[in-house]
Amino acid sequence: MRHLTKAILLVAVVLALQGCSTTVEPGQRGLRWYPLTEGLAPETLKSGSYWRAPWNQINLYNVRWRRYIETVDVLSSDNLPITLKTVVLMRPIPEELYFLVKEIGPDFYPRVAKRELLTAIRSVVSHYPMATILEHSSEIAGEVEAVVVEKLKDRHVQVGSVTMGDIELAKVVLDSVPRKQGKEQEREQ
């Protein structure tokens, strides 16, 4: 009977201690949460296993590069509609994770970065005529990236790249371009 009690107690202790460990995987960072005392601790935990009291937590955050795709309707400098598919690569800065979580929250993209990206795209594209958007797409992407990096520099987020994917010009415009080019060629002759 005594051995059975010890065995049950040992199993209970092992199970309780097993719940007091958290593993931070590669590509993640952890922040300790002490609900009874200081709250969120500023120390960023790297990959590894960490012990904690049963009433405390270690919150895990993904710090890998993530790709966000946005389809944006914009107007060119000649007020013609264009639909752009833009891909931005970004991630939280691992060393600044505590400040990101405290100031913005872990869902930084929909709360802050998306708005800045869409505004930058609309602002930059509005300086180009519709006919030059396709040939200047890499230049436009570079300008958008520079604007987004500048806007997010104090937001604890790192921007890897911005690229323009699909570019859809309005059908009415596409039909009129060959006619316009034909008329210009006739005038030159």
PDB file of N, CA and C in Angstrom, residues 72-164:
ATOM      1  N   VAL A  72      -4.260  45.321 -54.714  1.00  0.00           N
ATOM      2  CA  VAL A  72      -4.588  46.721 -54.465  1.00  0.00           C
ATOM      3  C   VAL A  72      -5.112  47.375 -55.737  1.00  0.00           C
ATOM      4  N   ASP A  73      -6.216  48.090 -55.600  1.00  0.00           N
ATOM      5  CA  ASP A  73      -6.729  48.908 -56.703  1.00  0.00           C
ATOM      6  C   ASP A  73      -6.171  50.309 -56.535  1.00  0.00           C
ATOM      7  N   VAL A  74      -5.483  50.798 -57.570  1.00  0.00           N
ATOM      8  CA  VAL A  74      -4.857  52.123 -57.508  1.00  0.00           C
ATOM      9  C   VAL A  74      -5.193  52.913 -58.765  1.00  0.00           C
ATOM     10  N   LEU A  75      -4.918  54.207 -58.699  1.00  0.00           N
ATOM     11  CA  LEU A  75      -5.067  55.075 -59.867  1.00  0.00           C
ATOM     12  C   LEU A  75      -3.697  55.569 -60.295  1.00  0.00           C
ATOM     13  N   SER A  76      -3.454  55.544 -61.588  1.00  0.00           N
ATOM     14  CA  SER A  76      -2.189  56.054 -62.117  1.00  0.00           C
ATOM     15  C   SER A  76      -2.236  57.577 -62.141  1.00  0.00           C
ATOM     16  N   SER A  77      -1.140  58.201 -62.566  1.00  0.00           N
ATOM     17  CA  SER A  77      -1.094  59.669 -62.612  1.00  0.00           C
ATOM     18  C   SER A  77      -2.083  60.235 -63.624  1.00  0.00           C
ATOM     19  N   ASP A  78      -2.492  59.412 -64.599  1.00  0.00           N
ATOM     20  CA  ASP A  78      -3.493  59.873 -65.561  1.00  0.00           C
ATOM     21  C   ASP A  78      -4.899  59.382 -65.183  1.00  0.00           C
ATOM     22  N   ASN A  79      -5.089  59.088 -63.886  1.00  0.00           N
ATOM     23  CA  ASN A  79      -6.385  58.699 -63.305  1.00  0.00           C
ATOM     24  C   ASN A  79      -7.012  57.470 -63.950  1.00  0.00           C
ATOM     25  N   LEU A  80      -6.199  56.503 -64.317  1.00  0.00           N
ATOM     26  CA  LEU A  80      -6.700  55.258 -64.880  1.00  0.00           C
ATOM     27  C   LEU A  80      -6.541  54.147 -63.843  1.00  0.00           C
ATOM     28  N   PRO A  81      -7.547  53.279 -63.723  1.00  0.00           N
ATOM     29  CA  PRO A  81      -7.495  52.237 -62.682  1.00  0.00           C
ATOM     30  C   PRO A  81      -6.534  51.103 -63.038  1.00  0.00           C
ATOM     31  N   ILE A  82      -5.821  50.655 -62.023  1.00  0.00           N
ATOM     32  CA  ILE A  82      -4.869  49.549 -62.157  1.00  0.00           C
ATOM     33  C   ILE A  82      -5.051  48.655 -60.930  1.00  0.00           C
ATOM     34  N   THR A  83      -4.980  47.352 -61.130  1.00  0.00           N
ATOM     35  CA  THR A  83      -5.010  46.410 -60.016  1.00  0.00           C
ATOM     36  C   THR A  83      -3.632  45.762 -59.922  1.00  0.00           C
ATOM     37  N   LEU A  84      -3.004  45.923 -58.770  1.00  0.00           N
ATOM     38  CA  LEU A  84      -1.656  45.387 -58.544  1.00  0.00           C
ATOM     39  C   LEU A  84      -1.702  44.277 -57.503  1.00  0.00           C
ATOM     40  N   LYS A  85      -0.952  43.232 -57.746  1.00  0.00           N
ATOM     41  CA  LYS A  85      -0.756  42.193 -56.745  1.00  0.00           C
ATOM     42  C   LYS A  85       0.654  42.391 -56.205  1.00  0.00           C
ATOM     43  N   THR A  86       0.743  42.722 -54.941  1.00  0.00           N
ATOM     44  CA  THR A  86       2.021  43.055 -54.317  1.00  0.00           C
ATOM     45  C   THR A  86       2.360  42.017 -53.255  1.00  0.00           C
ATOM     46  N   VAL A  87       3.621  41.634 -53.207  1.00  0.00           N
ATOM     47  CA  VAL A  87       4.093  40.675 -52.213  1.00  0.00           C
ATOM     48  C   VAL A  87       5.138  41.377 -51.354  1.00  0.00           C
ATOM     49  N   VAL A  88       4.921  41.350 -50.039  1.00  0.00           N
ATOM     50  CA  VAL A  88       5.887  41.947 -49.117  1.00  0.00           C
ATOM     51  C   VAL A  88       6.387  40.843 -48.184  1.00  0.00           C
ATOM     52  N   LEU A  89       7.681  40.862 -47.928  1.00  0.00           N
ATOM     53  CA  LEU A  89       8.323  39.897 -47.047  1.00  0.00           C
ATOM     54  C   LEU A  89       8.748  40.653 -45.797  1.00  0.00           C
ATOM     55  N   MET A  90       8.227  40.232 -44.636  1.00  0.00           N
ATOM     56  CA  MET A  90       8.584  40.934 -43.398  1.00  0.00           C
ATOM     57  C   MET A  90       8.519  39.992 -42.207  1.00  0.00           C
ATOM     58  N   ARG A  91       9.094  40.476 -41.112  1.00  0.00           N
ATOM     59  CA  ARG A  91       9.101  39.707 -39.869  1.00  0.00           C
ATOM     60  C   ARG A  91       9.318  40.651 -38.694  1.00  0.00           C
ATOM     61  N   PRO A  92       8.986  40.192 -37.494  1.00  0.00           N
ATOM     62  CA  PRO A  92       9.334  40.976 -36.308  1.00  0.00           C
ATOM     63  C   PRO A  92      10.849  40.933 -36.101  1.00  0.00           C
ATOM     64  N   ILE A  93      11.425  42.006 -35.607  1.00  0.00           N
ATOM     65  CA  ILE A  93      12.851  41.991 -35.263  1.00  0.00           C
ATOM     66  C   ILE A  93      12.970  41.210 -33.948  1.00  0.00           C
ATOM     67  N   PRO A  94      13.661  40.059 -33.950  1.00  0.00           N
ATOM     68  CA  PRO A  94      13.676  39.197 -32.762  1.00  0.00           C
ATOM     69  C   PRO A  94      14.130  39.899 -31.484  1.00  0.00           C
ATOM     70  N   GLU A  95      15.136  40.762 -31.587  1.00  0.00           N
ATOM     71  CA  GLU A  95      15.658  41.439 -30.400  1.00  0.00           C
ATOM     72  C   GLU A  95      14.677  42.486 -29.859  1.00  0.00           C
ATOM     73  N   GLU A  96      13.729  42.911 -30.662  1.00  0.00           N
ATOM     74  CA  GLU A  96      12.773  43.944 -30.254  1.00  0.00           C
ATOM     75  C   GLU A  96      11.366  43.382 -30.060  1.00  0.00           C
ATOM     76  N   LEU A  97      11.267  42.070 -29.892  1.00  0.00           N
ATOM     77  CA  LEU A  97       9.965  41.416 -29.792  1.00  0.00           C
ATOM     78  C   LEU A  97       9.145  41.935 -28.613  1.00  0.00           C
ATOM     79  N   TYR A  98       9.783  42.136 -27.473  1.00  0.00           N
ATOM     80  CA  TYR A  98       9.076  42.637 -26.286  1.00  0.00           C
ATOM     81  C   TYR A  98       8.391  43.967 -26.582  1.00  0.00           C
ATOM     82  N   PHE A  99       9.107  44.882 -27.232  1.00  0.00           N
ATOM     83  CA  PHE A  99       8.545  46.201 -27.530  1.00  0.00           C
ATOM     84  C   PHE A  99       7.424  46.106 -28.565  1.00  0.00           C
ATOM     85  N   LEU A 100       7.584  45.213 -29.537  1.00  0.00           N
ATOM     86  CA  LEU A 100       6.535  44.996 -30.539  1.00  0.00           C
ATOM     87  C   LEU A 100       5.251  44.519 -29.869  1.00  0.00           C
ATOM     88  N   VAL A 101       5.376  43.539 -28.979  1.00  0.00           N
ATOM     89  CA  VAL A 101       4.199  42.985 -28.307  1.00  0.00           C
ATOM     90  C   VAL A 101       3.559  44.024 -27.395  1.00  0.00           C
ATOM     91  N   LYS A 102       4.369  44.798 -26.682  1.00  0.00           N
ATOM     92  CA  LYS A 102       3.829  45.815 -25.765  1.00  0.00           C
ATOM     93  C   LYS A 102       3.160  46.971 -26.512  1.00  0.00           C
ATOM     94  N   GLU A 103       3.774  47.437 -27.601  1.00  0.00           N
ATOM     95  CA  GLU A 103       3.277  48.628 -28.292  1.00  0.00           C
ATOM     96  C   GLU A 103       2.212  48.333 -29.340  1.00  0.00           C
ATOM     97  N   ILE A 104       2.343  47.205 -30.042  1.00  0.00           N
ATOM     98  CA  ILE A 104       1.445  46.923 -31.166  1.00  0.00           C
ATOM     99  C   ILE A 104       0.668  45.634 -30.952  1.00  0.00           C
ATOM    100  N   GLY A 105       1.346  44.608 -30.485  1.00  0.00           N
ATOM    101  CA  GLY A 105       0.744  43.287 -30.353  1.00  0.00           C
ATOM    102  C   GLY A 105       1.390  42.338 -31.342  1.00  0.00           C
ATOM    103  N   PRO A 106       1.168  41.047 -31.177  1.00  0.00           N
ATOM    104  CA  PRO A 106       1.806  40.087 -32.073  1.00  0.00           C
ATOM    105  C   PRO A 106       1.245  40.118 -33.488  1.00  0.00           C
ATOM    106  N   ASP A 107       0.050  40.644 -33.661  1.00  0.00           N
ATOM    107  CA  ASP A 107      -0.572  40.712 -34.992  1.00  0.00           C
ATOM    108  C   ASP A 107      -0.246  42.047 -35.656  1.00  0.00           C
ATOM    109  N   PHE A 108       1.048  42.303 -35.824  1.00  0.00           N
ATOM    110  CA  PHE A 108       1.527  43.591 -36.332  1.00  0.00           C
ATOM    111  C   PHE A 108       1.113  43.855 -37.774  1.00  0.00           C
ATOM    112  N   TYR A 109       1.008  42.811 -38.589  1.00  0.00           N
ATOM    113  CA  TYR A 109       0.729  43.057 -40.007  1.00  0.00           C
ATOM    114  C   TYR A 109      -0.650  43.686 -40.226  1.00  0.00           C
ATOM    115  N   PRO A 110      -1.725  43.075 -39.759  1.00  0.00           N
ATOM    116  CA  PRO A 110      -3.023  43.715 -40.013  1.00  0.00           C
ATOM    117  C   PRO A 110      -3.220  45.020 -39.243  1.00  0.00           C
ATOM    118  N   ARG A 111      -2.552  45.177 -38.119  1.00  0.00           N
ATOM    119  CA  ARG A 111      -2.766  46.379 -37.307  1.00  0.00           C
ATOM    120  C   ARG A 111      -1.978  47.588 -37.794  1.00  0.00           C
ATOM    121  N   VAL A 112      -0.774  47.373 -38.319  1.00  0.00           N
ATOM    122  CA  VAL A 112       0.089  48.500 -38.678  1.00  0.00           C
ATOM    123  C   VAL A 112       0.674  48.383 -40.083  1.00  0.00           C
ATOM    124  N   ALA A 113       1.319  47.273 -40.369  1.00  0.00           N
ATOM    125  CA  ALA A 113       2.103  47.153 -41.607  1.00  0.00           C
ATOM    126  C   ALA A 113       1.246  47.164 -42.864  1.00  0.00           C
ATOM    127  N   LYS A 114       0.101  46.528 -42.832  1.00  0.00           N
ATOM    128  CA  LYS A 114      -0.752  46.465 -44.027  1.00  0.00           C
ATOM    129  C   LYS A 114      -1.177  47.859 -44.462  1.00  0.00           C
ATOM    130  N   ARG A 115      -1.599  48.661 -43.516  1.00  0.00           N
ATOM    131  CA  ARG A 115      -2.038  50.030 -43.824  1.00  0.00           C
ATOM    132  C   ARG A 115      -0.906  50.844 -44.447  1.00  0.00           C
ATOM    133  N   GLU A 116       0.295  50.721 -43.896  1.00  0.00           N
ATOM    134  CA  GLU A 116       1.441  51.460 -44.433  1.00  0.00           C
ATOM    135  C   GLU A 116       1.806  50.977 -45.834  1.00  0.00           C
ATOM    136  N   LEU A 117       1.717  49.663 -46.058  1.00  0.00           N
ATOM    137  CA  LEU A 117       2.015  49.106 -47.378  1.00  0.00           C
ATOM    138  C   LEU A 117       1.022  49.621 -48.420  1.00  0.00           C
ATOM    139  N   LEU A 118      -0.261  49.548 -48.124  1.00  0.00           N
ATOM    140  CA  LEU A 118      -1.280  49.989 -49.085  1.00  0.00           C
ATOM    141  C   LEU A 118      -1.154  51.480 -49.388  1.00  0.00           C
ATOM    142  N   THR A 119      -0.896  52.272 -48.363  1.00  0.00           N
ATOM    143  CA  THR A 119      -0.719  53.711 -48.564  1.00  0.00           C
ATOM    144  C   THR A 119       0.496  53.989 -49.438  1.00  0.00           C
ATOM    145  N   ALA A 120       1.591  53.281 -49.187  1.00  0.00           N
ATOM    146  CA  ALA A 120       2.813  53.476 -49.983  1.00  0.00           C
ATOM    147  C   ALA A 120       2.582  53.094 -51.439  1.00  0.00           C
ATOM    148  N   ILE A 121       1.894  51.989 -51.675  1.00  0.00           N
ATOM    149  CA  ILE A 121       1.626  51.559 -53.053  1.00  0.00           C
ATOM    150  C   ILE A 121       0.815  52.622 -53.784  1.00  0.00           C
ATOM    151  N   ARG A 122      -0.258  53.072 -53.166  1.00  0.00           N
ATOM    152  CA  ARG A 122      -1.120  54.072 -53.818  1.00  0.00           C
ATOM    153  C   ARG A 122      -0.366  55.374 -54.071  1.00  0.00           C
ATOM    154  N   SER A 123       0.436  55.773 -53.110  1.00  0.00           N
ATOM    155  CA  SER A 123       1.183  57.023 -53.248  1.00  0.00           C
ATOM    156  C   SER A 123       2.211  56.942 -54.371  1.00  0.00           C
ATOM    157  N   VAL A 124       2.978  55.878 -54.417  1.00  0.00           N
ATOM    158  CA  VAL A 124       4.043  55.747 -55.417  1.00  0.00           C
ATOM    159  C   VAL A 124       3.462  55.569 -56.815  1.00  0.00           C
ATOM    160  N   VAL A 125       2.480  54.691 -56.960  1.00  0.00           N
ATOM    161  CA  VAL A 125       1.911  54.415 -58.282  1.00  0.00           C
ATOM    162  C   VAL A 125       1.229  55.654 -58.855  1.00  0.00           C
ATOM    163  N   SER A 126       0.697  56.503 -58.003  1.00  0.00           N
ATOM    164  CA  SER A 126      -0.004  57.700 -58.491  1.00  0.00           C
ATOM    165  C   SER A 126       0.929  58.682 -59.199  1.00  0.00           C
ATOM    166  N   HIS A 127       2.233  58.480 -59.118  1.00  0.00           N
ATOM    167  CA  HIS A 127       3.193  59.346 -59.807  1.00  0.00           C
ATOM    168  C   HIS A 127       3.567  58.841 -61.203  1.00  0.00           C
ATOM    169  N   TYR A 128       3.054  57.686 -61.587  1.00  0.00           N
ATOM    170  CA  TYR A 128       3.400  57.079 -62.876  1.00  0.00           C
ATOM    171  C   TYR A 128       2.176  57.028 -63.791  1.00  0.00           C
ATOM    172  N   PRO A 129       2.366  57.350 -65.078  1.00  0.00           N
ATOM    173  CA  PRO A 129       1.264  57.158 -66.026  1.00  0.00           C
ATOM    174  C   PRO A 129       1.023  55.653 -66.228  1.00  0.00           C
ATOM    175  N   MET A 130      -0.204  55.311 -66.548  1.00  0.00           N
ATOM    176  CA  MET A 130      -0.579  53.908 -66.700  1.00  0.00           C
ATOM    177  C   MET A 130       0.292  53.181 -67.723  1.00  0.00           C
ATOM    178  N   ALA A 131       0.633  53.826 -68.803  1.00  0.00           N
ATOM    179  CA  ALA A 131       1.392  53.179 -69.878  1.00  0.00           C
ATOM    180  C   ALA A 131       2.799  52.771 -69.441  1.00  0.00           C
ATOM    181  N   THR A 132       3.333  53.384 -68.384  1.00  0.00           N
ATOM    182  CA  THR A 132       4.703  53.076 -67.959  1.00  0.00           C
ATOM    183  C   THR A 132       4.770  52.160 -66.738  1.00  0.00           C
ATOM    184  N   ILE A 133       3.629  51.783 -66.189  1.00  0.00           N
ATOM    185  CA  ILE A 133       3.614  50.967 -64.970  1.00  0.00           C
ATOM    186  C   ILE A 133       4.329  49.632 -65.183  1.00  0.00           C
ATOM    187  N   LEU A 134       4.045  48.969 -66.279  1.00  0.00           N
ATOM    188  CA  LEU A 134       4.650  47.650 -66.523  1.00  0.00           C
ATOM    189  C   LEU A 134       6.167  47.722 -66.640  1.00  0.00           C
ATOM    190  N   GLU A 135       6.661  48.675 -67.394  1.00  0.00           N
ATOM    191  CA  GLU A 135       8.110  48.749 -67.591  1.00  0.00           C
ATOM    192  C   GLU A 135       8.850  49.259 -66.361  1.00  0.00           C
ATOM    193  N   HIS A 136       8.169  49.974 -65.481  1.00  0.00           N
ATOM    194  CA  HIS A 136       8.813  50.511 -64.275  1.00  0.00           C
ATOM    195  C   HIS A 136       8.418  49.749 -63.009  1.00  0.00           C
ATOM    196  N   SER A 137       7.913  48.530 -63.151  1.00  0.00           N
ATOM    197  CA  SER A 137       7.401  47.812 -61.977  1.00  0.00           C
ATOM    198  C   SER A 137       8.481  47.558 -60.922  1.00  0.00           C
ATOM    199  N   SER A 138       9.707  47.239 -61.335  1.00  0.00           N
ATOM    200  CA  SER A 138      10.764  47.008 -60.336  1.00  0.00           C
ATOM    201  C   SER A 138      11.166  48.311 -59.652  1.00  0.00           C
ATOM    202  N   GLU A 139      11.175  49.407 -60.406  1.00  0.00           N
ATOM    203  CA  GLU A 139      11.466  50.721 -59.824  1.00  0.00           C
ATOM    204  C   GLU A 139      10.366  51.115 -58.830  1.00  0.00           C
ATOM    205  N   ILE A 140       9.127  50.864 -59.194  1.00  0.00           N
ATOM    206  CA  ILE A 140       7.993  51.168 -58.311  1.00  0.00           C
ATOM    207  C   ILE A 140       8.095  50.333 -57.036  1.00  0.00           C
ATOM    208  N   ALA A 141       8.406  49.045 -57.187  1.00  0.00           N
ATOM    209  CA  ALA A 141       8.548  48.170 -56.018  1.00  0.00           C
ATOM    210  C   ALA A 141       9.653  48.673 -55.093  1.00  0.00           C
ATOM    211  N   GLY A 142      10.762  49.134 -55.662  1.00  0.00           N
ATOM    212  CA  GLY A 142      11.850  49.685 -54.852  1.00  0.00           C
ATOM    213  C   GLY A 142      11.432  50.932 -54.096  1.00  0.00           C
ATOM    214  N   GLU A 143      10.681  51.802 -54.762  1.00  0.00           N
ATOM    215  CA  GLU A 143      10.192  53.017 -54.097  1.00  0.00           C
ATOM    216  C   GLU A 143       9.208  52.670 -52.985  1.00  0.00           C
ATOM    217  N   VAL A 144       8.309  51.718 -53.261  1.00  0.00           N
ATOM    218  CA  VAL A 144       7.342  51.293 -52.241  1.00  0.00           C
ATOM    219  C   VAL A 144       8.081  50.709 -51.044  1.00  0.00           C
ATOM    220  N   GLU A 145       9.086  49.874 -51.310  1.00  0.00           N
ATOM    221  CA  GLU A 145       9.863  49.283 -50.222  1.00  0.00           C
ATOM    222  C   GLU A 145      10.534  50.363 -49.378  1.00  0.00           C
ATOM    223  N   ALA A 146      11.126  51.361 -50.028  1.00  0.00           N
ATOM    224  CA  ALA A 146      11.789  52.443 -49.284  1.00  0.00           C
ATOM    225  C   ALA A 146      10.793  53.193 -48.402  1.00  0.00           C
ATOM    226  N   VAL A 147       9.606  53.457 -48.923  1.00  0.00           N
ATOM    227  CA  VAL A 147       8.586  54.170 -48.142  1.00  0.00           C
ATOM    228  C   VAL A 147       8.130  53.313 -46.961  1.00  0.00           C
ATOM    229  N   VAL A 148       7.883  52.030 -47.204  1.00  0.00           N
ATOM    230  CA  VAL A 148       7.414  51.140 -46.135  1.00  0.00           C
ATOM    231  C   VAL A 148       8.486  50.986 -45.056  1.00  0.00           C
ATOM    232  N   VAL A 149       9.734  50.810 -45.459  1.00  0.00           N
ATOM    233  CA  VAL A 149      10.828  50.691 -44.486  1.00  0.00           C
ATOM    234  C   VAL A 149      10.903  51.953 -43.630  1.00  0.00           C
ATOM    235  N   GLU A 150      10.792  53.102 -44.249  1.00  0.00           N
ATOM    236  CA  GLU A 150      10.838  54.373 -43.515  1.00  0.00           C
ATOM    237  C   GLU A 150       9.676  54.489 -42.531  1.00  0.00           C
ATOM    238  N   LYS A 151       8.479  54.130 -42.971  1.00  0.00           N
ATOM    239  CA  LYS A 151       7.292  54.246 -42.111  1.00  0.00           C
ATOM    240  C   LYS A 151       7.320  53.259 -40.946  1.00  0.00           C
ATOM    241  N   LEU A 152       7.943  52.093 -41.144  1.00  0.00           N
ATOM    242  CA  LEU A 152       7.939  51.056 -40.110  1.00  0.00           C
ATOM    243  C   LEU A 152       9.237  50.988 -39.315  1.00  0.00           C
ATOM    244  N   LYS A 153      10.137  51.964 -39.498  1.00  0.00           N
ATOM    245  CA  LYS A 153      11.459  51.851 -38.873  1.00  0.00           C
ATOM    246  C   LYS A 153      11.410  51.838 -37.349  1.00  0.00           C
ATOM    247  N   ASP A 154      10.456  52.495 -36.723  1.00  0.00           N
ATOM    248  CA  ASP A 154      10.355  52.499 -35.262  1.00  0.00           C
ATOM    249  C   ASP A 154       9.248  51.578 -34.763  1.00  0.00           C
ATOM    250  N   ARG A 155       8.809  50.656 -35.599  1.00  0.00           N
ATOM    251  CA  ARG A 155       7.699  49.766 -35.243  1.00  0.00           C
ATOM    252  C   ARG A 155       8.164  48.347 -34.941  1.00  0.00           C
ATOM    253  N   HIS A 156       9.480  48.110 -34.857  1.00  0.00           N
ATOM    254  CA  HIS A 156      10.054  46.821 -34.460  1.00  0.00           C
ATOM    255  C   HIS A 156       9.774  45.713 -35.476  1.00  0.00           C
ATOM    256  N   VAL A 157       9.642  46.110 -36.752  1.00  0.00           N
ATOM    257  CA  VAL A 157       9.373  45.171 -37.838  1.00  0.00           C
ATOM    258  C   VAL A 157      10.433  45.371 -38.909  1.00  0.00           C
ATOM    259  N   GLN A 158      10.905  44.283 -39.494  1.00  0.00           N
ATOM    260  CA  GLN A 158      11.920  44.333 -40.543  1.00  0.00           C
ATOM    261  C   GLN A 158      11.275  43.953 -41.873  1.00  0.00           C
ATOM    262  N   VAL A 159      11.491  44.792 -42.889  1.00  0.00           N
ATOM    263  CA  VAL A 159      10.957  44.534 -44.226  1.00  0.00           C
ATOM    264  C   VAL A 159      12.076  43.944 -45.070  1.00  0.00           C
ATOM    265  N   GLY A 160      11.832  42.767 -45.649  1.00  0.00           N
ATOM    266  CA  GLY A 160      12.833  42.109 -46.480  1.00  0.00           C
ATOM    267  C   GLY A 160      12.784  42.578 -47.914  1.00  0.00           C
ATOM    268  N   SER A 161      11.593  42.584 -48.488  1.00  0.00           N
ATOM    269  CA  SER A 161      11.452  43.024 -49.874  1.00  0.00           C
ATOM    270  C   SER A 161       9.994  43.295 -50.191  1.00  0.00           C
ATOM    271  N   VAL A 162       9.805  44.072 -51.249  1.00  0.00           N
ATOM    272  CA  VAL A 162       8.476  44.323 -51.809  1.00  0.00           C
ATOM    273  C   VAL A 162       8.594  44.062 -53.302  1.00  0.00           C
ATOM    274  N   THR A 163       7.718  43.231 -53.831  1.00  0.00           N
ATOM    275  CA  THR A 163       7.728  42.954 -55.267  1.00  0.00           C
ATOM    276  C   THR A 163       6.324  43.116 -55.829  1.00  0.00           C
ATOM    277  N   MET A 164       6.279  43.500 -57.087  1.00  0.00           N
ATOM    278  CA  MET A 164       5.005  43.625 -57.789  1.00  0.00           C
ATOM    279  C   MET A 164       4.784  42.343 -58.575  1.00  0.00           C
TER     280      MET A 164
END
